[in-house]
XYZ file of C-alpha atoms in Angstrom:
773
model
C -52.708 -38.618 -16.033
C -55.173 -40.574 -13.898
C -58.726 -39.287 -13.662
C -58.863 -39.639 -9.885
C -57.959 -36.205 -8.433
C -56.089 -37.725 -5.499
C -54.036 -39.958 -7.762
C -53.475 -36.995 -10.093
C -52.166 -34.860 -7.228
C -49.949 -37.709 -5.999
C -48.476 -38.196 -9.489
C -47.856 -34.460 -9.843
C -46.097 -34.253 -6.472
C -44.036 -37.322 -7.383
C -42.984 -35.697 -10.655
C -42.089 -32.487 -8.806
C -40.021 -34.500 -6.338
C -38.145 -36.224 -9.146
C -37.525 -32.848 -10.757
C -36.139 -31.443 -7.484
C -33.903 -34.480 -7.077
C -32.646 -33.982 -10.633
C -31.908 -30.322 -9.993
C -30.127 -31.175 -6.745
C -28.045 -33.856 -8.517
C -27.130 -31.345 -11.211
C -26.303 -28.743 -8.563
C -24.144 -31.204 -6.614
C -22.450 -32.378 -9.787
C -21.504 -28.818 -10.641
C -20.331 -27.900 -7.187
C -18.629 -31.236 -6.487
C -16.125 -30.431 -9.236
C -15.500 -26.810 -8.296
C -11.813 -26.322 -7.590
C -10.796 -29.771 -8.837
C -8.513 -30.750 -11.687
C -10.629 -32.339 -14.408
C -9.387 -34.909 -16.915
C -10.779 -32.888 -19.785
C -9.278 -29.650 -18.607
C -5.988 -28.673 -17.059
C -7.464 -25.723 -15.228
C -9.144 -25.610 -11.847
C -12.775 -25.065 -12.729
C -14.704 -22.360 -10.996
C -18.209 -23.409 -12.032
C -18.006 -20.712 -14.681
C -15.553 -21.379 -17.451
C -12.761 -18.827 -17.593
C -12.586 -19.119 -21.373
C -13.981 -21.958 -23.538
C -12.661 -24.925 -21.566
C -15.216 -27.123 -19.774
C -18.034 -25.506 -21.701
C -20.624 -27.699 -19.979
C -20.043 -25.687 -16.783
C -20.942 -22.367 -18.329
C -24.664 -22.964 -17.817
C -24.213 -23.158 -14.054
C -23.506 -19.457 -13.650
C -27.059 -18.820 -12.423
C -26.440 -21.227 -9.533
C -23.810 -18.897 -8.091
C -24.922 -16.205 -5.690
C -23.106 -13.112 -4.507
C -23.939 -11.415 -1.238
C -22.710 -8.555 0.915
C -22.046 -8.833 4.613
C -21.234 -5.405 6.040
C -19.367 -5.943 9.275
C -18.031 -3.284 11.649
C -15.262 -5.282 13.317
C -12.643 -6.212 10.747
C -10.501 -8.557 12.783
C -9.095 -9.812 9.481
C -9.033 -8.696 5.838
C -8.759 -10.633 2.605
C -10.462 -13.757 1.317
C -11.929 -15.627 4.282
C -13.372 -19.133 3.780
C -16.789 -20.000 5.177
C -19.339 -22.821 5.132
C -23.126 -22.524 4.938
C -25.719 -24.570 6.753
C -29.398 -24.666 5.828
C -30.415 -26.819 8.820
C -29.336 -24.618 11.733
C -25.773 -25.912 11.857
C -26.395 -29.659 11.695
C -24.722 -30.026 8.311
C -22.720 -27.645 6.161
C -23.260 -28.464 2.510
C -22.067 -25.267 0.864
C -18.752 -23.451 1.014
C -17.324 -20.238 -0.328
C -15.079 -17.307 0.425
C -15.868 -13.835 1.710
C -13.739 -10.819 0.821
C -13.244 -8.746 3.951
C -12.379 -5.163 2.957
C -10.893 -2.417 5.149
C -13.566 0.260 5.661
C -11.219 2.938 4.350
C -10.960 1.062 1.049
C -14.684 0.294 0.751
C -16.869 2.165 -1.710
C -18.948 4.826 0.046
C -22.164 3.397 -1.412
C -21.892 0.563 1.110
C -21.579 2.884 4.125
C -23.740 5.197 6.158
C -22.250 8.664 5.722
C -21.599 11.208 8.486
C -22.533 14.632 7.177
C -19.566 16.913 7.957
C -17.586 14.182 9.743
C -15.198 16.791 11.176
C -18.066 18.295 13.138
C -18.901 14.870 14.601
C -15.310 14.402 15.757
C -14.832 17.935 17.164
C -18.255 18.202 18.778
C -17.989 19.805 22.232
C -14.785 21.692 21.506
C -15.028 25.514 21.339
C -17.576 26.772 18.805
C -18.595 23.284 17.622
C -22.143 22.186 18.456
C -25.679 21.940 17.136
C -27.436 19.173 15.227
C -25.607 16.228 13.656
C -26.867 14.442 10.540
C -26.130 11.156 8.785
C -27.332 9.532 5.535
C -27.477 6.025 4.114
C -28.673 4.120 1.069
C -32.039 2.691 2.070
C -31.431 -0.446 -0.001
C -28.733 -1.477 2.496
C -31.424 -2.101 5.118
C -34.623 -3.686 3.831
C -37.079 -2.475 6.442
C -39.748 0.182 6.792
C -38.395 1.336 10.150
C -34.900 1.257 11.577
C -33.013 1.635 14.827
C -30.000 3.949 15.022
C -27.461 2.420 17.414
C -24.068 3.415 18.737
C -21.422 0.689 18.989
C -18.036 1.158 20.634
C -14.596 -0.385 20.301
C -11.785 -0.586 22.842
C -8.759 -2.745 23.637
C -8.133 -4.268 27.024
C -5.380 -6.243 28.714
C -1.642 -5.723 28.890
C -0.201 -4.761 25.482
C 1.885 -7.366 23.656
C 0.634 -10.219 25.832
C -1.892 -12.980 25.182
C -4.407 -11.031 27.288
C -4.420 -8.061 24.905
C -7.882 -8.179 23.310
C -10.189 -6.079 21.160
C -13.789 -5.570 22.233
C -16.707 -4.434 20.069
C -19.929 -3.728 21.976
C -23.402 -2.273 21.566
C -23.699 0.842 23.754
C -27.125 2.440 23.316
C -29.714 3.516 20.736
C -29.967 7.025 19.369
C -33.420 6.360 17.891
C -35.926 3.521 17.562
C -38.562 2.895 14.917
C -37.155 5.679 12.766
C -38.532 5.737 9.190
C -36.067 4.180 6.753
C -35.878 7.352 4.679
C -32.085 7.473 4.350
C -31.356 10.262 6.842
C -31.267 10.930 10.573
C -30.442 14.042 12.600
C -30.223 14.570 16.329
C -28.880 16.877 19.032
C -26.163 14.932 20.895
C -26.146 14.686 24.667
C -23.271 13.622 26.923
C -23.312 9.867 27.434
C -24.788 8.489 30.619
C -23.267 6.010 33.062
C -19.912 4.616 31.941
C -20.572 4.876 28.205
C -18.449 8.005 27.990
C -15.332 5.874 28.489
C -15.884 4.527 24.959
C -14.082 7.029 22.754
C -14.080 5.192 19.440
C -17.001 3.639 17.625
C -19.469 3.544 14.773
C -23.192 4.133 14.255
C -25.328 1.269 12.948
C -28.597 1.442 11.036
C -30.601 -1.806 11.283
C -34.175 -3.027 11.107
C -36.395 -2.183 14.074
C -37.656 -5.744 14.027
C -34.460 -6.876 15.737
C -33.781 -6.519 19.475
C -31.385 -3.755 20.544
C -27.763 -4.591 19.857
C -28.465 -7.882 18.130
C -25.446 -9.289 16.298
C -25.331 -10.520 12.704
C -28.200 -8.564 11.217
C -28.483 -6.681 7.958
C -27.202 -3.161 8.608
C -25.455 -0.079 7.321
C -22.504 1.232 9.327
C -20.739 4.568 9.424
C -16.962 4.846 9.357
C -15.160 4.350 12.656
C -14.666 7.760 14.253
C -13.721 9.581 17.449
C -16.879 9.873 19.555
C -16.427 13.483 20.661
C -20.163 14.064 20.352
C -21.046 11.609 23.139
C -18.208 12.236 25.619
C -18.882 13.258 29.217
C -19.932 16.734 30.323
C -16.402 17.515 31.558
C -15.207 17.335 27.941
C -17.704 19.983 26.900
C -16.855 22.234 29.851
C -13.111 22.187 29.194
C -12.216 20.093 26.139
C -8.578 21.256 26.108
C -8.017 20.402 29.770
C -9.812 17.061 29.404
C -7.755 16.216 26.317
C -4.482 17.216 28.018
C -5.128 14.736 30.827
C -5.711 12.026 28.223
C -2.584 13.096 26.355
C -0.448 12.866 29.495
C -1.864 9.409 30.279
C -1.049 8.271 26.748
C 2.463 9.718 27.064
C 3.005 7.730 30.257
C 1.753 4.539 28.588
C 4.010 5.035 25.571
C 7.010 5.396 27.874
C 6.315 1.867 29.097
C 5.719 0.233 25.693
C 8.532 -1.149 23.492
C 10.112 1.097 20.871
C 8.964 0.054 17.410
C 10.656 2.827 15.422
C 13.874 0.931 14.772
C 12.154 -1.872 12.829
C 10.027 0.152 10.391
C 11.189 1.050 6.895
C 12.553 4.548 6.268
C 10.535 6.951 4.141
C 11.451 7.757 0.536
C 13.249 11.095 0.308
C 10.994 12.659 -2.314
C 7.389 12.511 -3.446
C 8.570 11.155 -6.805
C 10.308 8.231 -5.080
C 7.314 7.585 -2.836
C 4.901 7.360 -5.776
C 7.300 5.271 -7.862
C 8.138 2.679 -5.175
C 4.836 0.848 -5.656
C 6.151 -2.453 -4.307
C 6.591 -1.052 -0.797
C 4.440 2.092 -0.518
C 0.842 2.898 -1.412
C -1.264 6.044 -1.337
C -2.680 7.003 2.053
C -6.364 7.525 1.302
C -6.527 10.325 3.867
C -4.082 12.523 1.900
C -4.188 11.817 -1.831
C -2.891 14.282 -4.425
C -5.120 12.626 -7.034
C -8.220 13.483 -4.987
C -7.488 17.082 -4.119
C -4.998 16.629 -1.259
C -7.538 16.904 1.573
C -4.983 16.147 4.294
C -6.968 16.643 7.507
C -4.334 15.199 9.806
C -1.344 16.541 7.833
C -1.870 20.247 7.085
C 0.737 21.555 4.669
C 1.187 18.193 2.964
C -0.202 17.403 -0.488
C 0.322 13.640 -0.519
C 1.065 10.842 1.926
C 1.914 7.185 1.439
C 1.913 4.223 3.804
C 4.346 1.347 3.916
C 2.382 -1.623 2.599
C 3.900 -4.203 4.920
C 3.666 -3.957 8.711
C 6.870 -4.371 10.714
C 7.607 -8.018 11.559
C 7.622 -8.008 15.372
C 5.281 -5.238 16.470
C 2.960 -4.930 13.463
C 3.822 -1.230 13.193
C 3.306 1.006 10.180
C 5.102 3.842 8.454
C 3.545 6.954 6.980
C 5.391 9.469 4.810
C 4.045 12.900 3.796
C 5.296 15.438 1.245
C 4.708 19.098 0.463
C 4.054 20.813 -2.863
C 7.786 20.935 -3.652
C 8.041 17.157 -3.297
C 10.088 17.355 -0.085
C 9.301 15.179 2.915
C 7.500 16.992 5.738
C 8.934 16.188 9.178
C 7.166 16.544 12.514
C 10.174 18.422 13.887
C 9.236 21.231 11.466
C 5.468 20.949 11.086
C 2.372 19.479 12.698
C 1.594 18.070 9.249
C 4.703 15.916 9.166
C 5.049 12.204 8.509
C 4.141 10.014 11.488
C 4.911 6.331 12.095
C 2.214 4.127 13.624
C 2.362 1.663 16.501
C -0.439 -0.238 14.745
C -0.496 -0.465 10.954
C -3.735 1.086 9.712
C -4.445 -1.810 7.341
C -3.684 -4.474 9.940
C -1.302 -7.369 9.369
C -1.245 -11.166 9.575
C -2.138 -13.045 11.698
C -4.733 -10.315 12.416
C -7.513 -10.994 14.998
C -5.675 -9.510 18.025
C -4.229 -6.089 18.829
C -2.244 -4.368 17.479
C -2.984 -6.154 14.186
C -6.745 -5.552 13.955
C -7.266 -3.528 10.749
C -8.142 0.116 11.292
C -9.291 -0.112 14.884
C -5.934 -0.808 16.580
C -4.494 2.093 14.602
C -7.288 4.335 15.866
C -6.645 3.374 19.486
C -2.875 3.881 19.543
C -2.157 6.422 16.822
C -5.245 8.481 15.989
C -7.100 9.072 19.263
C -3.814 10.159 20.820
C -3.444 12.694 17.988
C -6.865 14.082 18.920
C -5.878 14.284 22.612
C -2.546 16.021 22.074
C -2.920 17.956 18.828
C -6.530 18.443 17.716
C -8.463 18.818 20.977
C -5.571 20.533 22.789
C -2.361 22.273 21.821
C 0.189 19.790 23.144
C 1.588 18.181 20.021
C 5.086 17.977 21.486
C 3.899 14.995 23.548
C 2.612 13.235 20.450
C 5.676 13.907 18.336
C 7.905 12.736 21.162
C 6.654 9.207 20.388
C 5.620 9.606 16.735
C 8.482 11.636 15.297
C 9.067 11.401 11.562
C 11.618 9.018 10.162
C 13.884 10.777 7.701
C 15.214 9.067 4.590
C 18.899 8.537 5.324
C 18.484 4.742 5.345
C 16.086 4.586 2.401
C 17.298 2.643 -0.631
C 15.403 2.921 -3.911
C 14.323 -0.293 -5.631
C 15.690 -1.336 -9.020
C 13.310 -1.625 -11.952
C 13.102 -3.766 -15.089
C 10.479 -3.819 -17.811
C 8.984 -5.885 -20.651
C 6.989 -4.043 -23.330
C 6.040 -4.029 -26.989
C 6.846 -6.980 -29.273
C 8.446 -7.765 -26.718
C 11.471 -5.731 -25.640
C 13.345 -6.041 -22.369
C 15.261 -3.606 -20.168
C 16.949 -5.407 -17.299
C 17.550 -4.261 -13.725
C 21.043 -3.160 -14.743
C 19.736 -1.295 -17.827
C 20.711 -3.813 -20.517
C 18.187 -3.603 -23.351
C 17.388 -6.233 -25.988
C 14.510 -7.861 -27.872
C 13.381 -11.462 -27.681
C 10.522 -12.597 -29.898
C 10.231 -16.201 -28.855
C 6.833 -17.877 -28.754
C 6.161 -19.700 -25.483
C 6.278 -19.328 -21.710
C 9.419 -18.088 -19.991
C 10.880 -17.096 -16.644
C 11.068 -13.329 -16.348
C 12.486 -13.332 -12.800
C 13.437 -16.142 -10.473
C 15.017 -15.770 -7.048
C 15.703 -18.945 -5.118
C 16.812 -16.938 -2.092
C 13.598 -14.885 -1.934
C 11.398 -17.643 -3.414
C 10.012 -15.255 -6.015
C 8.920 -16.471 -9.461
C 7.528 -14.292 -12.252
C 6.678 -15.936 -15.574
C 5.629 -14.456 -18.917
C 3.681 -15.905 -21.844
C 4.156 -14.637 -25.403
C 1.989 -15.160 -28.453
C 2.241 -14.045 -32.093
C 1.136 -10.481 -32.746
C -0.960 -11.716 -35.675
C -1.197 -14.959 -37.626
C 0.859 -13.454 -40.429
C 3.469 -11.614 -38.353
C 6.756 -13.157 -37.279
C 6.851 -11.250 -34.007
C 5.353 -11.922 -30.599
C 4.008 -9.944 -27.668
C 3.498 -10.538 -23.971
C -0.020 -11.829 -23.316
C 0.074 -13.053 -19.696
C 2.167 -12.768 -16.535
C 1.922 -15.206 -13.610
C 3.683 -14.817 -10.270
C 4.135 -16.191 -6.793
C 6.350 -15.578 -3.746
C 7.028 -18.480 -1.380
C 3.647 -20.057 -0.509
C 1.566 -17.062 -1.561
C -1.486 -17.180 -3.784
C -0.753 -17.519 -7.489
C -1.691 -14.354 -9.355
C -2.002 -14.199 -13.116
C -2.698 -11.074 -15.151
C -3.532 -11.553 -18.804
C -5.029 -9.830 -21.813
C -8.680 -10.675 -22.343
C -10.292 -11.315 -25.699
C -9.886 -8.251 -27.857
C -6.806 -7.157 -25.892
C -8.665 -4.141 -24.529
C -8.589 -5.032 -20.824
C -6.686 -7.044 -18.267
C -8.097 -10.059 -16.474
C -6.810 -11.068 -13.044
C -6.849 -14.686 -11.863
C -6.328 -15.733 -8.265
C -5.325 -19.380 -8.004
C -6.910 -19.891 -11.447
C -10.188 -18.179 -10.545
C -11.287 -14.833 -11.946
C -11.321 -11.807 -9.665
C -13.792 -8.961 -9.951
C -12.882 -5.363 -9.154
C -16.328 -3.901 -9.720
C -16.782 -3.009 -6.048
C -13.263 -2.386 -4.769
C -9.807 -1.636 -6.126
C -7.679 -3.229 -3.379
C -7.501 -6.849 -2.188
C -5.557 -8.408 0.661
C -4.540 -11.888 -0.449
C -2.553 -14.745 1.018
C 1.041 -13.519 0.842
C 0.290 -10.636 -1.519
C -1.674 -7.437 -2.033
C -3.458 -6.517 -5.241
C -4.437 -3.073 -6.526
C -6.441 -2.516 -9.706
C -7.906 0.997 -10.009
C -8.916 0.413 -13.649
C -9.356 -2.532 -15.981
C -6.056 -1.656 -17.673
C -3.914 -1.241 -14.572
C -2.896 -3.921 -12.026
C -0.199 -3.816 -9.334
C 0.850 -6.828 -7.255
C 2.849 -6.370 -4.030
C 4.663 -9.127 -2.124
C 5.973 -9.234 1.492
C 9.588 -9.050 0.274
C 8.881 -5.580 -1.136
C 8.788 -6.851 -4.730
C 6.231 -5.087 -6.885
C 4.861 -6.030 -10.306
C 2.996 -3.419 -12.350
C 1.020 -4.557 -15.397
C -0.422 -2.003 -17.824
C -2.454 -2.473 -21.000
C -1.561 -0.034 -23.744
C -3.055 -0.261 -27.220
C -3.671 -3.996 -26.921
C -0.200 -4.721 -25.524
C 1.015 -5.542 -22.019
C 3.765 -3.613 -20.304
C 5.111 -5.320 -17.189
C 7.409 -3.522 -14.766
C 9.136 -5.350 -11.915
C 10.460 -3.418 -8.902
C 12.843 -5.166 -6.503
C 14.369 -3.756 -3.293
C 18.058 -3.916 -2.460
C 17.621 -7.273 -0.688
C 17.401 -8.908 -4.133
C 20.923 -7.857 -5.106
C 22.841 -10.835 -6.571
C 19.720 -12.974 -6.094
C 17.905 -12.823 -9.453
C 18.099 -14.627 -12.791
C 15.865 -14.841 -15.847
C 15.012 -12.708 -18.848
C 15.159 -9.526 -16.736
C 18.736 -10.180 -15.752
C 20.984 -10.494 -12.769
C 20.414 -7.531 -10.455
C 23.840 -6.517 -9.179
C 24.698 -3.200 -10.820
C 26.962 -4.861 -13.407
C 25.504 -4.964 -16.924
C 28.283 -7.273 -18.167
C 26.800 -10.364 -16.500
C 23.167 -9.395 -16.988
C 22.260 -12.005 -19.588
C 22.861 -15.433 -18.089
C 21.604 -18.619 -19.736
C 19.606 -20.968 -17.544
C 22.672 -23.247 -17.463
C 24.794 -20.469 -15.937
C 26.808 -19.408 -18.997
C 26.844 -15.766 -20.072
C 25.827 -14.305 -23.433
C 29.074 -13.456 -25.190
C 27.750 -11.094 -27.842
C 24.670 -9.137 -26.782
C 24.469 -7.531 -30.231
C 23.957 -10.915 -31.900
C 20.159 -11.461 -32.208
C 20.546 -15.224 -32.726
C 22.529 -15.599 -29.501
C 19.976 -13.457 -27.664
C 17.233 -15.663 -29.080
C 19.012 -18.754 -27.719
C 19.406 -17.028 -24.355
C 15.678 -16.313 -24.194
C 14.756 -19.831 -25.254
C 16.859 -21.269 -22.421
C 14.462 -19.743 -19.903
C 11.405 -21.644 -21.154
C 9.484 -23.077 -18.206
C 8.260 -26.641 -17.685
C 4.822 -28.087 -16.985
C 5.928 -28.761 -13.413
C 6.974 -25.161 -12.773
C 4.178 -23.431 -14.716
C 1.976 -21.001 -12.800
C -0.388 -20.272 -15.686
C -4.015 -21.241 -16.205
C -4.910 -23.273 -19.335
C -8.633 -22.889 -19.795
C -9.071 -23.037 -23.545
C -8.240 -25.477 -26.314
C -5.869 -22.899 -27.781
C -3.881 -22.593 -24.535
C -3.852 -26.341 -24.006
C -2.654 -27.138 -27.523
C -0.287 -24.196 -27.886
C 1.416 -24.276 -24.490
C 0.399 -27.055 -22.105
C 0.615 -30.019 -24.517
C 3.422 -28.505 -26.572
C 7.031 -27.464 -25.976
C 7.067 -24.332 -23.834
C 9.377 -22.725 -26.392
C 8.144 -23.160 -29.952
C 11.282 -23.997 -31.925
C 9.372 -23.787 -35.200
C 8.616 -20.118 -34.685
C 11.498 -18.036 -36.068
C 10.940 -14.292 -35.681
C 12.280 -11.437 -37.745
C 15.513 -10.466 -35.996
C 16.398 -7.229 -37.781
C 14.219 -4.288 -38.763
C 13.798 -4.200 -42.561
C 14.840 -0.871 -44.015
C 12.868 -0.145 -47.155
C 11.939 3.368 -48.288
C 9.069 1.826 -50.266
C 7.454 0.452 -47.114
C 4.091 2.270 -46.712
C 4.765 2.465 -42.948
C 8.275 3.921 -43.276
C 7.134 7.557 -43.024
C 4.985 6.823 -39.955
C 7.881 5.030 -38.287
C 10.135 8.022 -38.957
C 7.540 10.397 -37.524
C 6.558 8.363 -34.463
C 9.950 6.923 -33.508
C 12.769 9.252 -32.543
C 15.419 9.605 -29.900
C 16.515 7.011 -27.373
C 14.699 3.692 -27.691
C 13.565 4.399 -31.238
C 14.792 0.959 -32.381
C 12.029 -0.695 -30.339
C 9.352 1.581 -31.742
C 10.589 1.010 -35.334
C 10.560 -2.756 -34.897
C 6.968 -2.776 -33.701
C 5.819 -0.626 -36.623
C 7.864 -2.125 -39.445
C 7.874 -5.765 -38.292
C 4.757 -5.862 -36.105
C 2.978 -3.741 -38.763
C 1.239 -1.607 -36.168
C 1.776 2.161 -35.724
C -0.510 1.962 -32.650
C 1.828 -0.569 -31.057
C 4.786 1.614 -31.987
C 3.229 4.569 -30.166
C 2.489 2.406 -27.127
C 6.049 1.086 -27.187
C 7.459 4.601 -27.263
C 5.185 5.560 -24.352
C 6.218 2.491 -22.326
C 9.886 3.199 -22.951
C 9.524 6.831 -21.893
C 7.561 5.789 -18.793
C 10.374 3.461 -17.805
C 12.957 6.200 -18.307
C 10.875 8.505 -16.086
C 10.521 5.754 -13.470
C 14.267 5.187 -13.362
C 14.773 8.940 -12.990
C 12.225 9.162 -10.157
C 13.909 6.288 -8.333
C 17.420 7.704 -8.543
C 19.120 7.574 -5.120
C 18.928 10.861 -3.227
C 21.319 11.697 -0.409
C 20.022 13.265 2.790
C 22.014 14.929 5.560
C 19.134 14.481 8.000
C 17.126 17.024 9.945
C 18.995 20.132 11.087
C 17.719 21.773 14.249
C 17.520 25.550 14.715
C 19.848 26.944 17.391
C 18.485 27.630 20.850
C 17.196 31.213 20.911
C 17.273 31.278 17.126
C 15.487 30.131 13.989
C 16.137 28.590 10.605
C 14.943 29.059 7.024
C 14.631 25.926 4.930
C 13.135 22.512 5.619
C 14.762 20.525 2.807
C 17.683 18.374 3.879
C 18.800 16.722 0.644
C 22.174 17.099 -1.072
C 22.728 20.665 -2.234
C 20.043 22.154 0.014
C 20.876 25.235 2.078
C 19.592 26.053 5.534
C 19.986 29.604 6.853
C 20.305 30.055 10.601
C 19.843 33.229 12.606
C 19.466 34.373 16.204
C 16.637 36.134 17.953
C 16.979 39.785 18.887
C 19.415 40.270 21.741
C 21.529 37.254 20.746
C 24.663 37.040 18.660
C 25.364 34.160 16.278
C 28.428 31.994 16.732
C 29.245 29.354 14.107
C 27.850 29.094 10.592
C 24.939 31.235 9.418
C 24.446 29.074 6.308
C 24.914 25.328 6.140
C 24.761 23.181 3.025
C 24.075 19.433 2.683
C 27.256 18.018 1.183
C 27.931 14.975 -1.009
C 29.343 13.077 1.976
C 26.015 13.324 3.809
C 27.329 15.897 6.299
C 26.329 19.501 6.857
C 28.962 22.082 5.968
C 30.268 24.634 8.435
C 30.231 24.635 12.209
C 27.474 24.139 14.742
C 25.446 27.299 15.150
C 24.895 28.818 18.602
C 23.171 31.957 19.781
C 24.759 33.813 22.725
C 23.335 36.873 24.486
C 24.969 40.238 23.802
C 25.737 40.622 27.533
C 27.579 37.354 27.570
C 29.541 38.381 24.491
C 30.447 41.796 25.959
C 31.460 40.224 29.258
C 33.584 37.738 27.385
C 35.340 40.524 25.475
C 36.010 42.580 28.646
C 37.201 39.489 30.414
C 39.576 38.670 27.590
C 40.981 42.242 27.525
C 41.445 42.223 31.304
C 43.314 38.953 31.074
C 45.572 40.363 28.345
C 46.371 43.434 30.499
C 47.211 41.276 33.529
C 49.477 39.035 31.459
C 51.201 42.074 29.931
C 51.827 43.641 33.363
C 53.247 40.361 34.670
C 55.539 39.992 31.661
C 56.768 43.597 31.887
C 57.288 43.288 35.606
C 59.266 40.085 35.089
C 61.453 41.683 32.435
C 62.075 44.709 34.682
C 63.191 42.484 37.555
C 65.543 40.586 35.250
C 67.084 43.844 34.022
C 67.684 45.108 37.587
C 69.203 41.790 38.550
C 71.614 41.946 35.617
C 72.697 45.522 36.513
C 73.252 44.485 40.120
C 75.417 41.520 39.113
C 77.525 43.736 36.840
C 78.142 46.179 39.705
C 79.172 43.392 42.064
C 81.531 41.833 39.535
C 82.954 45.229 38.532
């Protein structure tokens, strides 16, 4: 270094500049290749190697940053692309994606919490008042003092036109310069000016350093909720009367809007069906049997589900609720019944405009109206007039198929077989529905001539490609989205392009497509079990290892060239059938991010012809595992369990195989078609006992005091879908007595006339005899 201090400083700054340039070049080099196909690697790199491919990119992990942007207005959900500028918008040199999550599916640690939220939403109704309190995690807002602000949401313009818009607006502050201590309480007052017209909103906690109502600042938000606590004084004076006026206005509006009920899917008939049909229905977080069945809006129900897909034209949703017996609860019988929705709670593509704005549109058209008519007043008949339950007469259960163990297959038409090929194969393909599901198998061990499923990749039409695979050690599942790893550390649900993804644990993943197809992947004892659920629309439209779904097991196993397996008991012919469904490099959906995957699958035949598995289970009493196989494996499906123990050499796998087989049997049982005769109304001036309307169910009908029953007192749902007996009516006793007297009088009159006629004829005959004589 030079002795001159100025020269020394200049040299040091120059060196620092060169170092910064080097770092920037390295940074750009890393990011310039993100998402590209590299010559040295067949995978799309993500700047962090998914396995051991492109190892030189592993060191760049510290260059990646993750942030949270907590936004109140979810005009869209899912992965949303964005660009970042560091020079106030002149250039955008960084890009990424942001996962927008529905507030109902967001972990509570990212929200401000309303203490006793029911009190907030009933405030001002009889016997509900006093102080309100809220809490938040102080780390969500990095400031010593905060402002507590109320924001409101409403929709304006004529529904179903281009002028129909959602509006999110700052209303007023509840407190300023409040210590950021994680709690706030206040005594609500009726809103001033026109603010009371805002009936839906959220409370924001943000730094006091920002001006009131400033957008795009770090903040914590409460859940969206009905703003009962800030409504006008008239609401507090007579909440029921105020709510009735709102209910009547909503009723008038609904009479003018198009009917969406005809285009939504029917509900499953039973709770078992609803929980099993995971391709089309998902748990409603507001009424979940797994979380104690706190069903605020559906009293009497223990579990509700929502249709995953919104209706095509109107973006409407379906909700289905069930009681403790597993029967569907209908609004015609109970206030807690299933209710369809004009706006799907989770929103729907293309989002951004009503009624497809997630959560908020649903609040405006389906929840606030429930408060008006049912919760704040006793006028539910207006609400149920427009939101009556759909019964299940049109519901059709999906068909299911499964791959499990080493590996074994049960097709949609219940044909079972084993195929231990090594490679990558088509499990399901449907040209009509543009659905492709592929499976990868690998040897159980290096010394075992049996394979197991290790990865499943899938796509429908132009959707994202989703791959679920066993991670190193086979203890968990890893999910890849378009060849990039997904993390479920902060949420369990993701809205994707053309698909939904649910992963409540690291061993459980469910993928749902717009067609209603569902794919469930489970990790059991180091093995993958993959279940595919397809709705009736796929009938006669599937091929692959899971068969031709048409109800006919005889043509289930079709080679890729169209010929049919002649002898399904011949393991060699079954092996040839399986091999015919090996995929090609051009059709592959998998990620190849390790030398092993590249050499074993990508740069090799997709079906390894050199790998010949053990076809038949060896029967040797001297086998040290024979006794365990006899103990563990019994009953239906025992051949699969025995194979995995005696050939795969793993009692643990045998147990998992038995469990997977039994789970599939239970699933098939739960999805069995159930016939419904539809809702049966009680007679006027009478009542009924029984609210189950499925085949074999009885409904007893009776009349109120002072009325007599006419028709059938008991009606049964028959196998033809019709109710037995005659229509039941209740007539007053006076009417019945009058009818009897009237009938007797008529009989007397007729008798007199007949006798009189006969008497006249007799006299006439006597007179004629006298004249002739």
